Amino acid sequence: MPARKQSSGTVPPGPEHTRTGLSAETLRQAFLDNLFYIQGRFPEIATDDDRYQALSYTVRDRLLHRWVRTIQAYKERDPRTVCYLSAEYLPGPHLANNLLSLGIVDATREALRGLGLDLDAILDHEEEPGLGNGGLGRLAACFMDSLATLEIPAIGYGIRYEYGIFDQKIQDGWQVETSDTWLHYGNPWEVRRPGICYDVRIGGRTEHVTDEHGRLRVHWRHADLFRGVAYDTPVAGYGVETVNLLRLWRAEAAEDFDFTVFNQGDYVGAVMRKVRSETISKVLYPNDEADSGKRLRLLQQYFFVSCSLQDMLRIFATTGRPLAEFHAKFAAQLNDTHPTIAVAELMRLLVDEHGLDWDEAWQATRHTFAYTNHTLLPEALEKWPLPLFADVLPRHLEIVYEINRRFLDDMRLRYPDDPARIARLSIIDETPPKYVRMAHLASVGGHAINGVAALHTRLLGTTVLKDFHDIWPDKFQNKTNGVTPRRFLMLANPGLADLLTEALGDGWTRDLERLRGLEGLADDPAFQDRWRQAKLIRKAALAERLRAGQGNAIDPASLFDIQAKRIHEYKRQHLNLLHVVTLYNRLKHAPDADVPARTVLFGGKAAPGYAMAKLIIKLINAVAEVVNRDPDMRDRLKVVFVPDYNVKVAQSVYPAADLSEQISTAGMEASGTGNMKFSLNGALTIGTLDGANVEIREAVGPDNFFLFGLDADEAVRTRAAGYRPYALYERDPELRAAVDLIAGGHFAHGDAGLFRPLVDHLLGRDDYLLLADYRAYVDCQDRVADAWRDPARWTRMAILNVARMGRFSSDRAIAEYCRDIWNVAPARVDG
Ligand code: 7GP
């Protein structure tokens, strides 16, 4: 660990409290206490899990102390508070991160060593909360880390899924999904708050009545009632006293029994109703596209949003301020459209339940919310079929209609002769059966709209949300994503982190721009040596992990060429494979060729219903099977699929990479964040001008980035000009050979049918322009190989990459959100 404030040195002498003390001795005592009093065990018979739990409770006690003080400080000072509304969070394992935040990694290691225990073995035991699919959920977790570290008052609101993202097994080369039982051993990091719970109503109908003052009131005669109970997880800032709150909602039955049913003697029926309520927070939907039309998904969204807003209103009531000032207390961020029903729900709560008039409520609502868009893929833009929406949320539909009526009336004044534009802007898509367009609701109902990289924000304003950009150009902002250097460098790559601290001091951990100080060392041979040494250690560790898991022997000295992210056609794992097959063909034809040894690693899950993505996984494994046992390869080419890619695995993958594959079709990856994590760990990027790659290349310098392929505008033009992939296939012998080998069944034990759907798509439509980019990609990979042959040159490039990654810290991203969107300031918590 980088040398930072370690407890043993800073705590004054004298007896320490066993629940707050930070010295090795106190930690050891607390650990043994917890082993005994929480787990009911003594060291000789304790299991891995007992040790993990005992240590986690030891750390949790220390967090709670700061947590309570943070809440007290916020209560006294009543600061504006960020509420991050997100259906997904992918925090990764908690224990190591909390040790790091508290500055007690070394003390804990020492405490355990005294008992003959190894901290890393205990850390390895943690089952991570997989409460997200990929980039969007991980971004939310990085943001929570940075909010706490920057001492910003913040609450993350979401859903406590009982089953998170599925576990991935590979059987016969195919992905097989098994259920994620992350709560099986209990979760020491959460505190259940039975007292913080809210009723959530759905269905039924509305009644419009005039009250005794002649005011029109709406009564919602709901059909069903659930209850959401808060589960709180502390989120500790790094090197500060702040501990913020991640509050996830679990669905329960509003009453333990349905008494009308019970009275009729149907005990089992009454219990079944309870079970049905709990299904709302049972499982995370595994697609990273929208699951349009899924009633349960809409219920999940409304459920967590309603609980969160009711919670915000409860907190607000304690300030004694008038409700029309709600927005002065809270800045609520909509993490994509999943929580967007919040716009209608806040209106409902303010108008129907709290009696505000519409205009006042609308003013508060618009100033509360802001919307982040994470994708341009049309299939991922959420729209709810109107009949479903009306059935589940009849009152909200009325509110959406009213919002839309007022909005479109304004727009008709602005565009009197343009009904087509009015139809495009409308929150309601009139195509039968009609839909509610959630991105439109978010755009109308908030004060800011942001994309997650410069290119993505530009495309958002010129394509998907162009009509909104025309009316409100100032509402659009760019907020390029960032990643936390704590988890993804300090925790994941302690060797490199130590080297950086030695060279620069430890200021970079909270001010990543300071990495720039490395530039002067880029050509220093001694520093380069140590740099390579640090990289080699992580590569050997990953190799060992994979050997232990799958029996794959891979050579740490080879070039580790890694693509790790969700499997999707637009991310083009199969373009990477076309390169692998091309290398394979070259080596088959010239077995003595002098090529540097390469290990190509893939990791990632495919949505269970996405057949083509699953076929790509099968193809990766099929190619691996043939390539890895072909003696002609002589260990110069290896292909490995790393199963069950999650945050924990990612932390061992990023530090081991030499080459980072960021090869999506230009214009399709909103930002990417893996690209930043790889680069921050000293991998060089081969990539297209897509998402944040554009800015990464700008930052590290074009000479230190392997660029290839069409840019976003060229991609559009290529498609418009009548793209014919087959002609490219015919023209390029290497491409043809690679495609033919796959099509002919070489990787399928002779079965020419297996990969036919994939090949047919490439030769027929090739929506993601693989063939258009193939030649540029393969040639660029040759340049990669050339650079790799020259270790001094490669290492220099790697050092410069890390030196110039400062702006991709999520601390920078969060500081921008605070300044430009949320208008919030730090509230320091004193120690
Ligand atoms: C992802 C984007 O695909 C990725 O490019 C970006 O870096 C990340 O969000 C964070 O902004 N999108 C999702 O994960 C997702 O689920 C559907 O998008 C709404």
mmCIF file of C-alpha atoms and ligand atoms in Angstrom, residues 134-136 139 288 336 338 374-375 452 481 570 669-673, ligand 1:
data_model
loop_
_atom_site.group_PDB
_atom_site.id
_atom_site.type_symbol
_atom_site.label_atom_id
_atom_site.label_comp_id
_atom_site.label_asym_id
_atom_site.label_seq_id
_atom_site.Cartn_x
_atom_site.Cartn_y
_atom_site.Cartn_z
ATOM 1 C CA GLY A 134 -21.941 -3.179 -16.488
ATOM 2 C CA GLY A 135 -20.782 0.349 -17.177
ATOM 3 C CA LEU A 136 -23.780 2.224 -15.889
ATOM 4 C CA LEU A 139 -20.145 4.341 -12.857
ATOM 5 C CA ASP A 288 -28.121 -3.825 -20.741
ATOM 6 C CA ASP A 336 -30.354 7.024 -17.404
ATOM 7 C CA HIS A 338 -34.670 3.924 -15.402
ATOM 8 C CA HIS A 374 -25.788 6.482 -21.255
ATOM 9 C CA THR A 375 -26.586 5.160 -24.684
ATOM 10 C CA VAL A 452 -20.947 10.835 -20.756
ATOM 11 C CA ASN A 481 -17.034 9.722 -17.228
ATOM 12 C CA TYR A 570 -21.283 -3.162 -31.270
ATOM 13 C CA GLU A 669 -20.035 3.298 -27.239
ATOM 14 C CA ALA A 670 -21.277 6.235 -25.209
ATOM 15 C CA SER A 671 -18.080 6.534 -23.220
ATOM 16 C CA GLY A 672 -16.556 3.358 -21.886
ATOM 17 C CA THR A 673 -14.884 3.328 -18.498
HETATM 18 C C1 7GP B 1 -22.950 2.268 -20.498
HETATM 19 C C2 7GP B 1 -22.374 2.672 -21.830
HETATM 20 O O1 7GP B 1 -22.569 1.636 -22.769
HETATM 21 C C3 7GP B 1 -20.887 2.942 -21.651
HETATM 22 O O2 7GP B 1 -20.332 3.396 -22.851
HETATM 23 C C4 7GP B 1 -20.689 3.979 -20.557
HETATM 24 O O3 7GP B 1 -19.334 4.126 -20.265
HETATM 25 C C5 7GP B 1 -21.405 3.547 -19.286
HETATM 26 O O4 7GP B 1 -22.771 3.323 -19.555
HETATM 27 C C6 7GP B 1 -21.329 4.595 -18.204
HETATM 28 O O5 7GP B 1 -21.744 5.834 -18.686
HETATM 29 N N1 7GP B 1 -24.363 1.969 -20.601
HETATM 30 C C7 7GP B 1 -24.894 1.005 -19.844
HETATM 31 O O6 7GP B 1 -24.243 0.347 -19.066
HETATM 32 C C8 7GP B 1 -26.327 0.792 -19.989
HETATM 33 O O7 7GP B 1 -26.903 -0.034 -19.368
HETATM 34 C C9 7GP B 1 -28.320 1.332 -21.075
HETATM 35 O O8 7GP B 1 -26.953 1.590 -20.853
HETATM 36 C C10 7GP B 1 -29.157 2.378 -20.461
#
